CSV table of C-alpha atoms in Angstrom, one decimal:
chain,number,residue,atom,x,y,z
A,1,MET,CA,32.1,5.1,-49.0
A,2,LYS,CA,34.0,6.5,-46.2
A,3,ILE,CA,34.1,3.3,-44.4
A,4,THR,CA,35.1,1.3,-47.4
A,5,LEU,CA,38.0,3.7,-47.9
A,6,ILE,CA,38.9,3.2,-44.3
A,7,ARG,CA,38.9,-0.7,-44.6
A,8,ILE,CA,40.8,-0.9,-47.9
A,9,THR,CA,43.6,1.4,-46.3
A,10,PHE,CA,43.8,-0.8,-43.2
A,11,PHE,CA,44.3,-4.1,-45.2
A,12,LEU,CA,46.8,-2.5,-47.5
A,13,ALA,CA,48.8,-1.5,-44.2
A,14,LEU,CA,48.2,-4.8,-43.0
A,15,PHE,CA,49.8,-6.3,-46.2
A,16,LEU,CA,52.7,-3.6,-46.0
A,17,ILE,CA,53.6,-4.7,-42.5
A,18,TRP,CA,53.3,-8.4,-43.3
A,19,TYR,CA,55.8,-7.7,-46.4
A,20,LEU,CA,58.1,-5.7,-44.2
A,21,VAL,CA,58.4,-8.1,-41.3
A,22,VAL,CA,59.2,-11.0,-43.7
A,23,ALA,CA,61.7,-8.9,-45.7
A,24,ILE,CA,63.4,-7.5,-42.7
A,25,THR,CA,63.6,-10.6,-40.6
A,26,GLN,CA,64.5,-12.9,-43.4
A,27,ILE,CA,62.1,-15.6,-42.0
A,28,PRO,CA,62.2,-18.8,-44.1
A,29,SER,CA,59.3,-18.9,-46.4
A,30,TYR,CA,58.5,-22.4,-45.1
A,31,ILE,CA,57.7,-20.7,-41.8
A,32,LEU,CA,56.1,-17.5,-43.1
A,33,PRO,CA,56.0,-16.6,-46.8
A,34,GLY,CA,55.7,-13.1,-47.8
A,35,PRO,CA,52.3,-11.7,-49.1
A,36,LEU,CA,53.6,-11.9,-52.6
A,37,ASP,CA,54.4,-15.6,-52.4
A,38,VAL,CA,50.8,-16.3,-51.2
A,39,PHE,CA,49.3,-14.4,-54.0
A,40,GLU,CA,51.6,-16.3,-56.5
A,41,SER,CA,50.3,-19.5,-55.0
A,42,PHE,CA,46.7,-18.3,-55.4
A,43,TYR,CA,47.4,-17.2,-59.0
A,44,ILE,CA,49.1,-20.5,-59.8
A,45,GLY,CA,46.6,-22.6,-58.0
A,46,PHE,CA,43.5,-21.1,-59.4
A,47,ILE,CA,44.9,-20.5,-63.0
A,48,LYS,CA,47.1,-23.4,-63.8
A,49,GLY,CA,46.5,-25.8,-60.7
A,50,ASN,CA,44.0,-27.8,-59.0
A,51,TYR,CA,42.3,-25.2,-56.5
A,52,LEU,CA,39.1,-24.9,-58.5
A,53,ILE,CA,38.7,-28.7,-58.6
A,54,SER,CA,39.6,-29.1,-55.1
A,55,ILE,CA,36.8,-26.6,-54.2
A,56,PHE,CA,34.4,-28.4,-56.6
A,57,TYR,CA,34.9,-32.0,-54.9
A,58,SER,CA,34.9,-30.3,-51.5
A,59,MET,CA,31.5,-28.7,-52.3
A,60,ILE,CA,29.9,-31.8,-53.5
A,61,ARG,CA,30.9,-33.6,-50.3
A,62,VAL,CA,29.8,-30.9,-47.9
A,63,LEU,CA,26.4,-30.3,-50.0
A,64,THR,CA,25.5,-34.2,-50.1
A,65,GLY,CA,26.4,-34.4,-46.3
A,66,TYR,CA,24.4,-31.2,-45.6
A,67,PHE,CA,21.3,-32.1,-47.5
A,68,MET,CA,21.1,-35.8,-45.9
A,69,ALA,CA,21.7,-34.1,-42.5
A,70,LEU,CA,18.8,-31.8,-43.1
A,71,GLY,CA,16.4,-34.7,-44.1
A,72,ILE,CA,17.2,-36.7,-41.2
A,73,GLY,CA,17.4,-33.8,-38.7
A,74,ILE,CA,14.0,-32.3,-39.7
A,75,VAL,CA,12.4,-35.5,-39.5
A,76,THR,CA,14.0,-36.1,-36.1
A,77,GLY,CA,13.2,-32.7,-34.9
A,78,ILE,CA,9.6,-33.0,-35.6
A,79,LEU,CA,9.3,-36.5,-34.0
A,80,LEU,CA,11.1,-35.1,-30.8
A,81,ALA,CA,8.7,-32.0,-30.9
A,82,ARG,CA,5.6,-34.5,-31.2
A,83,TYR,CA,6.7,-37.2,-29.0
A,84,TYR,CA,7.6,-36.5,-25.2
A,85,PHE,CA,8.9,-39.9,-24.6
A,86,LEU,CA,11.5,-39.5,-27.6
A,87,ASP,CA,12.3,-36.0,-26.3
A,88,ILE,CA,13.4,-37.2,-22.8
A,89,THR,CA,15.4,-40.0,-24.1
A,90,PHE,CA,16.8,-39.8,-27.5
A,91,GLY,CA,16.5,-35.9,-27.4
A,92,ARG,CA,18.8,-35.7,-24.1
A,93,SER,CA,21.6,-38.0,-26.0
A,94,ILE,CA,21.5,-35.5,-28.9
A,95,LEU,CA,22.4,-32.6,-26.6
A,96,SER,CA,25.4,-34.7,-25.1
A,97,LEU,CA,26.6,-35.6,-28.7
A,98,GLN,CA,26.6,-32.0,-29.7
A,99,SER,CA,29.6,-31.1,-27.5
A,100,ILE,CA,31.6,-33.6,-29.4
A,101,PRO,CA,33.9,-31.7,-31.9
A,102,SER,CA,33.8,-33.3,-35.4
A,103,VAL,CA,37.4,-34.3,-35.6
A,104,ALA,CA,36.8,-36.7,-32.6
A,105,TRP,CA,34.6,-38.8,-35.0
A,106,VAL,CA,37.4,-39.1,-37.6
A,107,PRO,CA,39.0,-42.3,-36.3
A,108,LEU,CA,35.8,-44.1,-36.0
A,109,ALA,CA,34.6,-42.8,-39.5
A,110,LEU,CA,38.0,-44.2,-40.9
A,111,LEU,CA,37.4,-47.5,-39.4
A,112,TRP,CA,34.0,-47.8,-40.7
A,113,PHE,CA,34.2,-46.3,-44.1
A,114,GLY,CA,37.9,-46.4,-44.9
A,115,ILE,CA,39.9,-43.2,-46.3
A,116,SER,CA,37.1,-42.4,-48.7
A,117,ASP,CA,34.5,-39.7,-49.4
A,118,ASN,CA,32.0,-41.7,-47.4
A,119,ALA,CA,33.9,-41.2,-44.2
A,120,VAL,CA,33.9,-37.5,-44.7
A,121,ILE,CA,30.1,-37.3,-45.5
A,122,PHE,CA,29.6,-39.6,-42.4
A,123,ILE,CA,31.3,-36.8,-40.2
A,124,ILE,CA,29.5,-34.0,-42.0
A,125,ILE,CA,25.9,-35.7,-41.4
A,126,LEU,CA,26.9,-36.4,-37.7
A,127,GLU,CA,27.9,-32.8,-37.1
A,128,ALA,CA,25.1,-31.1,-39.0
A,129,VAL,CA,22.1,-33.3,-38.0
A,130,LEU,CA,22.3,-32.4,-34.2
A,131,PRO,CA,21.7,-28.6,-34.7
A,132,THR,CA,19.1,-29.2,-37.5
A,133,ALA,CA,17.1,-31.6,-35.3
A,134,LEU,CA,17.5,-29.3,-32.2
A,135,SER,CA,16.1,-26.1,-34.0
A,136,THR,CA,13.5,-28.1,-35.9
A,137,LYS,CA,12.6,-29.4,-32.4
A,138,ASN,CA,12.5,-25.7,-30.9
A,139,ALA,CA,10.8,-24.2,-34.1
A,140,MET,CA,7.9,-26.6,-33.9
A,141,LYS,CA,7.3,-26.0,-30.1
A,142,ASN,CA,7.6,-22.2,-30.4
A,143,ILE,CA,4.7,-22.0,-32.9
A,144,PRO,CA,2.2,-19.5,-31.3
A,145,SER,CA,-0.4,-21.7,-30.4
A,146,ASN,CA,-3.1,-19.3,-31.5
A,147,LEU,CA,-2.2,-19.7,-35.0
A,148,ILE,CA,-2.7,-23.5,-34.8
A,149,LYS,CA,-6.1,-22.9,-32.8
A,150,ALA,CA,-7.3,-20.4,-35.4
A,151,ALA,CA,-6.6,-22.7,-38.3
A,152,GLN,CA,-8.3,-25.5,-36.5
A,153,THR,CA,-11.5,-23.5,-36.0
A,154,LEU,CA,-11.3,-22.4,-39.6
A,155,GLY,CA,-11.5,-26.2,-40.7
A,156,SER,CA,-7.7,-26.8,-41.2
A,157,ARG,CA,-6.4,-30.3,-40.0
A,158,GLY,CA,-4.2,-33.0,-40.8
A,159,LEU,CA,-2.1,-32.3,-44.0
A,160,HIS,CA,-3.4,-29.1,-44.8
A,161,LEU,CA,-2.7,-27.9,-41.2
A,162,TYR,CA,0.9,-29.2,-41.6
A,163,LYS,CA,1.7,-27.9,-44.9
A,164,ASN,CA,-0.1,-24.6,-44.6
A,165,VAL,CA,0.7,-23.5,-41.0
A,166,ILE,CA,2.9,-25.7,-39.0
A,167,ILE,CA,5.9,-25.7,-41.6
A,168,LYS,CA,5.2,-22.2,-42.5
A,169,ALA,CA,5.3,-20.9,-39.1
A,170,MET,CA,8.5,-22.8,-38.2
A,171,ILE,CA,10.5,-21.3,-41.2
A,172,PRO,CA,12.1,-18.3,-39.7
A,173,GLU,CA,13.5,-20.2,-36.9
A,174,LEU,CA,14.3,-23.1,-39.0
A,175,VAL,CA,16.3,-21.0,-41.5
A,176,THR,CA,18.3,-19.9,-38.6
A,177,GLY,CA,18.9,-23.3,-37.7
A,178,LEU,CA,19.9,-24.4,-41.3
A,179,ARG,CA,22.6,-21.8,-41.1
A,180,LEU,CA,24.1,-23.1,-38.0
A,181,SER,CA,24.0,-26.5,-39.3
A,182,TRP,CA,25.8,-25.4,-42.5
A,183,ALA,CA,28.5,-23.6,-40.3
A,184,PHE,CA,28.9,-27.1,-38.6
A,185,ALA,CA,29.0,-29.0,-42.0
A,186,TRP,CA,31.6,-26.6,-43.4
A,187,ARG,CA,34.0,-27.1,-40.2
A,188,ALA,CA,33.2,-30.9,-40.2
A,189,LEU,CA,34.3,-31.0,-44.0
A,190,ILE,CA,37.8,-29.5,-43.4
A,191,ALA,CA,38.5,-31.6,-40.6
A,192,GLY,CA,37.3,-35.0,-42.3
A,193,GLU,CA,39.3,-33.9,-45.3
A,194,LEU,CA,42.6,-33.5,-43.7
A,195,PHE,CA,42.6,-37.3,-43.1
A,196,VAL,CA,41.5,-38.7,-46.4
A,197,SER,CA,43.0,-39.0,-49.9
A,198,GLY,CA,41.5,-37.4,-53.3
A,199,ALA,CA,40.6,-34.0,-54.3
A,200,GLY,CA,39.7,-31.5,-52.0
A,201,ILE,CA,40.2,-28.2,-50.1
A,202,GLY,CA,41.4,-30.1,-47.0
A,203,GLN,CA,43.7,-32.4,-49.0
A,204,THR,CA,45.3,-29.5,-50.8
A,205,LEU,CA,45.8,-28.0,-47.3
A,206,GLU,CA,47.4,-31.2,-46.1
A,207,LEU,CA,49.5,-31.5,-49.1
A,208,GLY,CA,50.9,-27.9,-48.7
A,209,ARG,CA,52.1,-29.2,-45.3
A,210,ALA,CA,53.5,-32.4,-46.6
A,211,LEU,CA,55.3,-30.3,-49.2
A,212,ALA,CA,56.6,-27.7,-46.7
A,213,ASP,CA,54.7,-25.2,-49.1
A,214,MET,CA,53.6,-22.7,-46.4
A,215,SER,CA,52.2,-20.4,-49.3
A,216,GLN,CA,50.0,-23.0,-50.4
A,217,VAL,CA,48.8,-23.7,-46.7
A,218,ILE,CA,48.0,-19.9,-46.2
A,219,ALA,CA,46.2,-19.8,-49.5
A,220,MET,CA,43.8,-22.8,-48.5
A,221,ILE,CA,43.2,-21.2,-45.2
A,222,THR,CA,42.3,-18.1,-46.8
A,223,THR,CA,40.2,-20.0,-49.3
A,224,ILE,CA,38.2,-21.9,-46.5
A,225,GLY,CA,37.7,-18.5,-44.5
A,226,ILE,CA,36.4,-16.8,-47.6
A,227,ILE,CA,34.0,-19.4,-48.8
A,228,GLY,CA,32.7,-20.0,-45.1
A,229,TYR,CA,32.0,-16.3,-44.8
A,230,PHE,CA,30.4,-15.9,-48.1
A,231,THR,CA,28.1,-18.9,-47.5
A,232,GLU,CA,27.5,-18.3,-43.8
A,233,ASN,CA,27.0,-14.8,-43.6
A,234,VAL,CA,26.2,-13.4,-47.0
A,235,PHE,CA,24.2,-16.4,-48.5
A,236,PHE,CA,22.3,-17.4,-45.4
A,237,GLY,CA,22.1,-13.9,-44.1
A,238,ILE,CA,20.2,-12.5,-47.1
A,239,ILE,CA,17.9,-15.6,-47.0
A,240,GLU,CA,17.5,-15.1,-43.3
A,241,LYS,CA,16.8,-11.4,-43.6
A,242,ARG,CA,14.3,-11.8,-46.4
A,243,VAL,CA,12.4,-14.6,-44.3
A,244,ARG,CA,12.3,-12.4,-41.3
A,245,ILE,CA,10.9,-9.5,-43.4
A,246,ALA,CA,8.4,-11.5,-45.3
A,247,TRP,CA,7.2,-13.1,-41.8
A,248,GLY,CA,6.9,-9.7,-40.1
A,249,VAL,CA,9.5,-10.9,-37.5
A,250,GLU,CA,11.6,-7.5,-38.2
B,1,MET,CA,-39.8,-25.8,-27.9
B,2,LEU,CA,-36.9,-24.3,-29.5
B,3,GLU,CA,-33.6,-26.3,-29.4
B,4,PRO,CA,-30.6,-24.3,-28.1
B,5,LYS,CA,-27.8,-23.7,-30.5
B,6,ILE,CA,-25.3,-24.6,-27.8
B,7,LYS,CA,-25.8,-26.1,-24.5
B,8,PHE,CA,-23.7,-26.5,-21.4
B,9,GLU,CA,-24.6,-29.4,-19.2
B,10,ASN,CA,-22.8,-29.6,-15.9
B,11,VAL,CA,-19.5,-28.8,-17.4
B,12,VAL,CA,-16.3,-29.2,-15.3
B,13,LYS,CA,-13.0,-28.4,-16.4
B,14,ASN,CA,-9.6,-29.0,-14.8
B,15,PHE,CA,-6.3,-28.6,-15.9
B,16,LYS,CA,-3.5,-31.2,-14.6
B,17,THR,CA,-0.6,-29.1,-13.4
B,18,SER,CA,2.7,-30.2,-11.5
B,19,SER,CA,1.1,-28.9,-8.3
B,20,GLY,CA,-2.1,-30.8,-8.8
B,21,ASP,CA,-5.4,-30.2,-10.5
B,22,ASN,CA,-6.4,-26.6,-11.3
B,23,HIS,CA,-9.9,-26.0,-11.3
B,24,ILE,CA,-10.9,-23.7,-14.0
B,25,LEU,CA,-14.9,-24.2,-14.4
B,26,GLY,CA,-17.2,-26.0,-11.8
B,27,ASN,CA,-20.5,-27.5,-12.9
B,28,LEU,CA,-21.6,-24.8,-15.5
B,29,SER,CA,-24.8,-25.1,-17.3
B,30,PHE,CA,-26.5,-22.6,-19.6
B,31,ASP,CA,-28.3,-22.7,-23.2
B,32,ILE,CA,-27.5,-20.3,-25.9
B,33,PHE,CA,-29.9,-20.0,-28.9
B,34,ALA,CA,-29.5,-19.1,-32.6
B,35,GLU,CA,-28.7,-15.7,-33.6
B,36,GLU,CA,-28.3,-14.6,-30.0
B,37,PHE,CA,-25.5,-12.0,-29.2
B,38,VAL,CA,-24.3,-13.4,-25.9
B,39,CYS,CA,-21.4,-11.6,-23.8
B,40,VAL,CA,-19.5,-13.9,-21.4
B,41,LEU,CA,-18.4,-11.4,-18.6
B,42,GLY,CA,-16.1,-11.8,-15.8
B,43,PRO,CA,-12.7,-10.9,-14.3
B,44,SER,CA,-9.5,-12.3,-15.5
B,45,GLY,CA,-8.7,-16.2,-14.7
B,46,CYS,CA,-12.4,-17.0,-14.3
B,47,GLY,CA,-12.3,-19.5,-17.2
B,48,LYS,CA,-14.1,-17.1,-19.9
B,49,SER,CA,-11.5,-18.1,-22.7
B,50,THR,CA,-11.9,-21.7,-21.6
B,51,ILE,CA,-15.9,-21.6,-22.3
B,52,LEU,CA,-15.0,-20.5,-26.0
B,53,SER,CA,-12.2,-23.1,-26.5
B,54,LEU,CA,-14.8,-25.6,-25.0
B,55,ILE,CA,-17.4,-24.5,-27.6
B,56,ALA,CA,-14.8,-24.4,-30.4
B,57,GLY,CA,-13.8,-28.1,-29.8
B,58,LEU,CA,-10.3,-27.2,-28.9
B,59,LEU,CA,-10.7,-28.5,-25.3
B,60,LYS,CA,-12.8,-31.2,-23.9
B,61,PRO,CA,-14.6,-30.9,-20.5
B,62,SER,CA,-13.4,-32.9,-17.7
B,63,SER,CA,-16.9,-33.8,-17.1
B,64,GLY,CA,-20.3,-32.9,-18.2
B,65,LYS,CA,-21.4,-32.1,-21.8
B,66,VAL,CA,-20.9,-29.3,-24.5
B,67,ILE,CA,-23.6,-29.7,-27.0
B,68,PHE,CA,-23.8,-27.8,-30.5
B,69,ASN,CA,-26.8,-28.4,-32.7
B,70,SER,CA,-27.8,-31.4,-30.4
B,71,LYS,CA,-24.6,-33.1,-31.0
B,72,LEU,CA,-21.6,-33.5,-28.7
B,73,VAL,CA,-18.7,-31.3,-29.8
B,74,GLU,CA,-15.9,-33.6,-30.7
B,75,ARG,CA,-13.3,-31.4,-32.2
B,76,PRO,CA,-13.0,-27.9,-34.0
B,77,ASP,CA,-14.3,-27.2,-37.5
B,78,SER,CA,-15.4,-24.3,-39.5
B,79,SER,CA,-19.0,-24.1,-38.1
B,80,ARG,CA,-17.6,-22.4,-35.0
B,81,THR,CA,-14.7,-20.0,-35.6
B,82,LEU,CA,-12.6,-18.0,-33.1
B,83,VAL,CA,-11.3,-14.6,-33.2
B,84,PHE,CA,-8.5,-13.8,-30.7
B,85,GLN,CA,-7.6,-10.6,-29.0
B,86,GLU,CA,-4.0,-10.8,-30.5
B,87,TYR,CA,-5.5,-11.3,-34.1
B,88,ALA,CA,-3.6,-14.7,-34.7
B,89,LEU,CA,-3.1,-14.0,-38.4
B,90,PHE,CA,-0.7,-15.8,-40.5
B,91,PRO,CA,2.2,-13.4,-41.0
B,92,TRP,CA,3.3,-15.1,-44.1
B,93,LEU,CA,0.1,-14.5,-46.0
B,94,ASN,CA,-1.1,-11.1,-47.2
B,95,ILE,CA,-4.4,-9.9,-46.1
B,96,LEU,CA,-6.5,-11.3,-48.9
B,97,ASP,CA,-4.8,-14.8,-48.4
B,98,ASN,CA,-5.4,-14.7,-44.7
B,99,VAL,CA,-9.1,-14.1,-45.3
B,100,ALA,CA,-9.2,-17.0,-47.8
B,101,PHE,CA,-7.5,-19.6,-45.6
B,102,GLY,CA,-10.4,-21.3,-44.4
B,103,LEU,CA,-11.8,-21.4,-47.9
B,104,THR,CA,-8.7,-23.4,-49.0
B,105,THR,CA,-9.6,-26.7,-46.7
B,106,LYS,CA,-11.5,-29.5,-48.3
B,107,ASN,CA,-14.8,-28.5,-46.8
B,108,HIS,CA,-14.6,-25.4,-49.3
B,109,GLY,CA,-12.7,-26.9,-52.2
B,110,LYS,CA,-15.5,-26.2,-54.9
B,111,GLU,CA,-15.5,-22.5,-54.8
B,112,LYS,CA,-12.8,-20.2,-55.7
B,113,PRO,CA,-11.5,-19.2,-52.3
B,114,GLN,CA,-10.1,-15.7,-53.2
B,115,LYS,CA,-13.2,-14.6,-55.1
B,116,LYS,CA,-15.3,-15.4,-51.8
B,117,ALA,CA,-12.6,-13.9,-49.6
B,118,MET,CA,-13.0,-10.6,-51.7
B,119,GLU,CA,-16.5,-10.5,-50.8
B,120,TYR,CA,-15.8,-10.7,-46.9
B,121,LEU,CA,-12.9,-8.3,-47.3
B,122,ASN,CA,-15.4,-5.8,-48.9
B,123,LEU,CA,-17.7,-6.5,-46.0
B,124,VAL,CA,-15.2,-5.0,-43.7
B,125,GLY,CA,-14.1,-2.4,-45.9
B,126,LEU,CA,-10.6,-3.5,-46.6
B,127,SER,CA,-10.8,-4.6,-50.3
B,128,GLU,CA,-8.1,-2.0,-51.4
B,129,TYR,CA,-5.6,-3.4,-48.8
B,130,LYS,CA,-5.8,-6.9,-50.0
B,131,ASN,CA,-2.3,-7.3,-51.2
B,132,TYR,CA,-0.8,-5.6,-47.9
B,133,PRO,CA,1.3,-7.9,-45.6
B,134,VAL,CA,-0.7,-8.3,-42.2
B,135,ASN,CA,2.1,-6.6,-40.3
B,136,GLN,CA,1.9,-3.4,-42.1
B,137,VAL,CA,-1.8,-2.4,-41.1
B,138,SER,CA,-3.1,-1.0,-37.8
B,139,GLY,CA,-4.5,-3.0,-35.0
B,140,GLY,CA,-7.9,-2.2,-35.8
B,141,MET,CA,-7.5,-3.2,-39.5
B,142,ARG,CA,-5.8,-6.5,-38.4
B,143,GLN,CA,-9.0,-7.2,-36.3
B,144,ARG,CA,-11.1,-6.5,-39.3
B,145,VAL,CA,-9.0,-9.0,-41.4
B,146,ALA,CA,-9.5,-11.5,-38.5
B,147,LEU,CA,-13.4,-11.0,-38.4
B,148,ALA,CA,-13.5,-11.4,-42.2
B,149,ARG,CA,-11.4,-14.6,-42.1
B,150,ALA,CA,-13.8,-15.9,-39.3
B,151,LEU,CA,-16.8,-15.1,-41.4
B,152,ALA,CA,-15.8,-16.2,-44.8
B,153,VAL,CA,-16.0,-19.9,-44.0
B,154,GLU,CA,-19.7,-19.0,-43.1
B,155,PRO,CA,-19.7,-20.4,-39.5
B,156,GLU,CA,-22.9,-20.8,-37.5
B,157,VAL,CA,-21.3,-19.5,-34.4
B,158,LEU,CA,-18.7,-16.7,-34.1
B,159,LEU,CA,-16.8,-17.0,-31.0
B,160,LEU,CA,-14.7,-13.7,-29.9
B,161,ASP,CA,-12.1,-13.8,-27.2
B,162,GLU,CA,-11.8,-10.3,-25.9
B,163,PRO,CA,-11.4,-9.2,-29.6
B,164,PHE,CA,-10.9,-5.5,-29.0
B,165,GLY,CA,-8.9,-5.7,-26.0
B,166,ALA,CA,-5.7,-4.6,-27.6
B,167,LEU,CA,-7.2,-1.5,-29.4
B,168,ASP,CA,-7.3,2.0,-28.3
B,169,GLN,CA,-10.7,3.4,-27.0
B,170,GLN,CA,-11.7,5.2,-30.2
B,171,THR,CA,-10.9,2.3,-32.6
B,172,ARG,CA,-12.5,-0.2,-30.2
B,173,GLU,CA,-15.9,1.8,-30.2
B,174,ASN,CA,-15.8,1.7,-34.1
B,175,MET,CA,-15.1,-2.0,-34.2
B,176,GLN,CA,-17.9,-2.5,-31.6
B,177,ASN,CA,-20.4,-0.8,-34.3
B,178,GLU,CA,-18.8,-2.7,-37.1
B,179,LEU,CA,-19.2,-6.1,-35.2
B,180,LEU,CA,-22.8,-5.1,-34.8
B,181,ARG,CA,-23.4,-4.2,-38.2
B,182,LEU,CA,-21.8,-7.6,-39.2
B,183,TRP,CA,-24.0,-9.5,-36.7
B,184,MET,CA,-27.1,-7.8,-38.0
B,185,LYS,CA,-26.2,-8.5,-41.5
B,186,THR,CA,-25.0,-12.1,-41.2
B,187,LYS,CA,-27.3,-13.2,-38.3
B,188,LYS,CA,-24.6,-15.3,-36.9
B,189,THR,CA,-24.7,-16.6,-33.1
B,190,VAL,CA,-22.2,-14.5,-31.3
B,191,ILE,CA,-20.5,-15.3,-28.3
B,192,PHE,CA,-18.2,-12.6,-26.9
B,193,VAL,CA,-15.8,-12.9,-24.1
B,194,THR,CA,-14.9,-9.5,-22.4
B,195,HIS,CA,-14.0,-8.1,-18.9
B,196,SER,CA,-15.6,-4.7,-19.8
B,197,VAL,CA,-19.1,-4.5,-18.1
B,198,ASP,CA,-19.7,-1.5,-20.5
B,199,GLU,CA,-18.8,-3.3,-23.5
B,200,ALA,CA,-20.8,-6.2,-22.8
B,201,LEU,CA,-23.9,-3.7,-22.0
B,202,LYS,CA,-23.3,-1.9,-25.2
B,203,LEU,CA,-23.4,-5.2,-27.5
B,204,ALA,CA,-25.1,-8.0,-25.9
B,205,ASP,CA,-28.6,-9.6,-26.2
B,206,ARG,CA,-27.7,-11.5,-23.0
B,207,ILE,CA,-25.0,-11.3,-20.4
B,208,LEU,CA,-23.4,-14.3,-18.7
B,209,VAL,CA,-21.6,-13.2,-15.7
B,210,ILE,CA,-18.7,-15.7,-14.6
B,211,GLY,CA,-16.8,-15.6,-11.6
B,212,GLY,CA,-15.1,-17.5,-8.8
B,213,LYS,CA,-12.7,-20.1,-8.8
B,214,PRO,CA,-13.7,-22.7,-10.2
B,215,GLY,CA,-15.9,-20.4,-12.6
B,216,LYS,CA,-19.5,-20.5,-12.1
B,217,LEU,CA,-22.5,-18.8,-13.5
B,218,LEU,CA,-23.0,-16.0,-11.0
B,219,PHE,CA,-26.0,-14.2,-13.2
B,220,ASP,CA,-27.8,-14.3,-16.4
B,221,ALA,CA,-28.9,-11.1,-17.6
B,222,THR,CA,-31.1,-10.3,-20.5
B,223,VAL,CA,-30.5,-6.9,-22.1
B,224,ALA,CA,-33.8,-6.0,-24.0
B,225,VAL,CA,-32.9,-2.5,-25.0
B,226,SER,CA,-32.8,-1.6,-28.6
B,227,ARG,CA,-29.4,-0.4,-30.3
B,228,PRO,CA,-27.7,1.7,-30.7
B,229,ARG,CA,-27.6,2.0,-26.9
B,230,ASP,CA,-26.7,4.8,-24.6
B,231,LEU,CA,-25.1,3.6,-21.4
B,232,LYS,CA,-26.9,6.2,-19.5
B,233,ASP,CA,-30.3,4.6,-20.3
B,234,SER,CA,-31.9,3.9,-16.9
B,235,HIS,CA,-32.6,0.1,-17.9
B,236,LEU,CA,-28.9,-0.3,-18.6
B,237,ILE,CA,-27.8,1.3,-15.5
B,238,ASN,CA,-30.2,-1.1,-13.8
B,239,ILE,CA,-28.5,-4.0,-15.2
B,240,ARG,CA,-25.1,-2.8,-14.8
B,241,ASN,CA,-25.7,-2.4,-10.9
B,242,GLN,CA,-27.1,-5.9,-10.7
B,243,ILE,CA,-24.0,-7.4,-12.5
B,244,LEU,CA,-21.7,-5.3,-10.2
B,245,ASP,CA,-23.8,-6.6,-7.3
B,246,ASN,CA,-23.2,-10.2,-8.5
B,247,LEU,CA,-19.4,-9.8,-9.3
B,248,THR,CA,-18.7,-8.5,-5.7
B,249,HIS,CA,-20.9,-11.1,-4.1
B,250,PRO,CA,-19.4,-12.7,-1.1
B,251,ASP,CA,-19.7,-16.2,-2.6
B,252,PHE,CA,-17.3,-14.9,-5.4
B,253,PHE,CA,-14.7,-14.2,-2.8
B,254,MET,CA,-15.2,-17.2,-0.9
B,255,GLY,CA,-14.6,-19.5,-3.8
B,256,SER,CA,-11.5,-17.8,-4.8
B,257,ASP,CA,-7.9,-18.7,-3.5
B,258,ILE,CA,-6.7,-15.6,-1.7
């Protein structure tokens, strides 16, 4: 309760300083708008404008890319864990791919897929598939071997062993990996959308720049931050915590 | 003549490592008969656990034969179940579902797994804890669950790998008595690995003393003393001294890497 009060006071003070700085220095609003201008952008954008539609289209893109990446990444990860040859060849190249930031794939994606949704989804998949594959591989390699031995001596093998032991034992580490992949997917989405046409958060942000409407730019940056925070920390945070409790990790 | 339940014929086990072969077991031969309670006794690293893995079918011998019911052991199955020191319970299942796990495989598909699991949970006295998560009960209770899980599939052989090593002294003694009770009731062949001479003396019909590197059979002691046993019994003290003599035998040290 006390902490909440301190936080509210802190943010109110921050807004007040922002307001005063803009009011006193008379900075033009296309460089730094005041907080009221940004609130107005939010209000108009959400009530009358296209912010909700932008968010909707962006969500469809990111979820499409993310779920495709999960499918590919989990299968790849299991193969990497099972086959040593794949791990020392393909597995190594995955590691080096991961150090490429998503925005570096944009020119390639645009040439392959044009200025379209597919280009964005391609970038999202590229970004999210790597952490998914790596965390799946690690989750599988870190299964306590005694769990598998115990299951085998109890008569479990093949599909029963995979379904009831291997996959289940992987879940806590896998969920952490899925959260990481989501963070990558979210960043890749915005990077990709800045370069393509159509409705979306990134496009709205870029439109703000084109119109020198800094209020809209700041409103969109804030929206990206809020959605990112709630999905990464609140949504995945809750799932991760529940799984860890159910699995007795905590 | 009575066929042995389990037969080791000149079993050798090496593990390949980056620095060459690691010799674990060297030319081990012994027979174990049905309904026997056998303790495998030896210092850490002598290959005791490897013996259990070979019987379970989790490992294959580098040479020699491991025979179960007159057939070569090919792979693990529920006729030989294994209990670990660290319990190896499935943390995402509650206690009842852990016990029922082996009964959900296709060999046991006909009966209702939970009903039978309940019988075995009763047997170890934990029926009221059936819905508890496994990580919320004590070590002794977890090991009872592991025992019930291993017994529920009605194995012919129960393999125990230092099962009470992680428990405190009092719990350990209770669990030893519990195990003897279960053994007398279910009449399984039990192979119990331990590094405690007293634990072996308290439990076993027969003690196989393993030592050296690679591990060899140093001594095969029959313990013909009725239970419950008093470790001060002169017969047990006699066996104890023989075992200790063998464990400190010069051959044991000559064979090891010092």
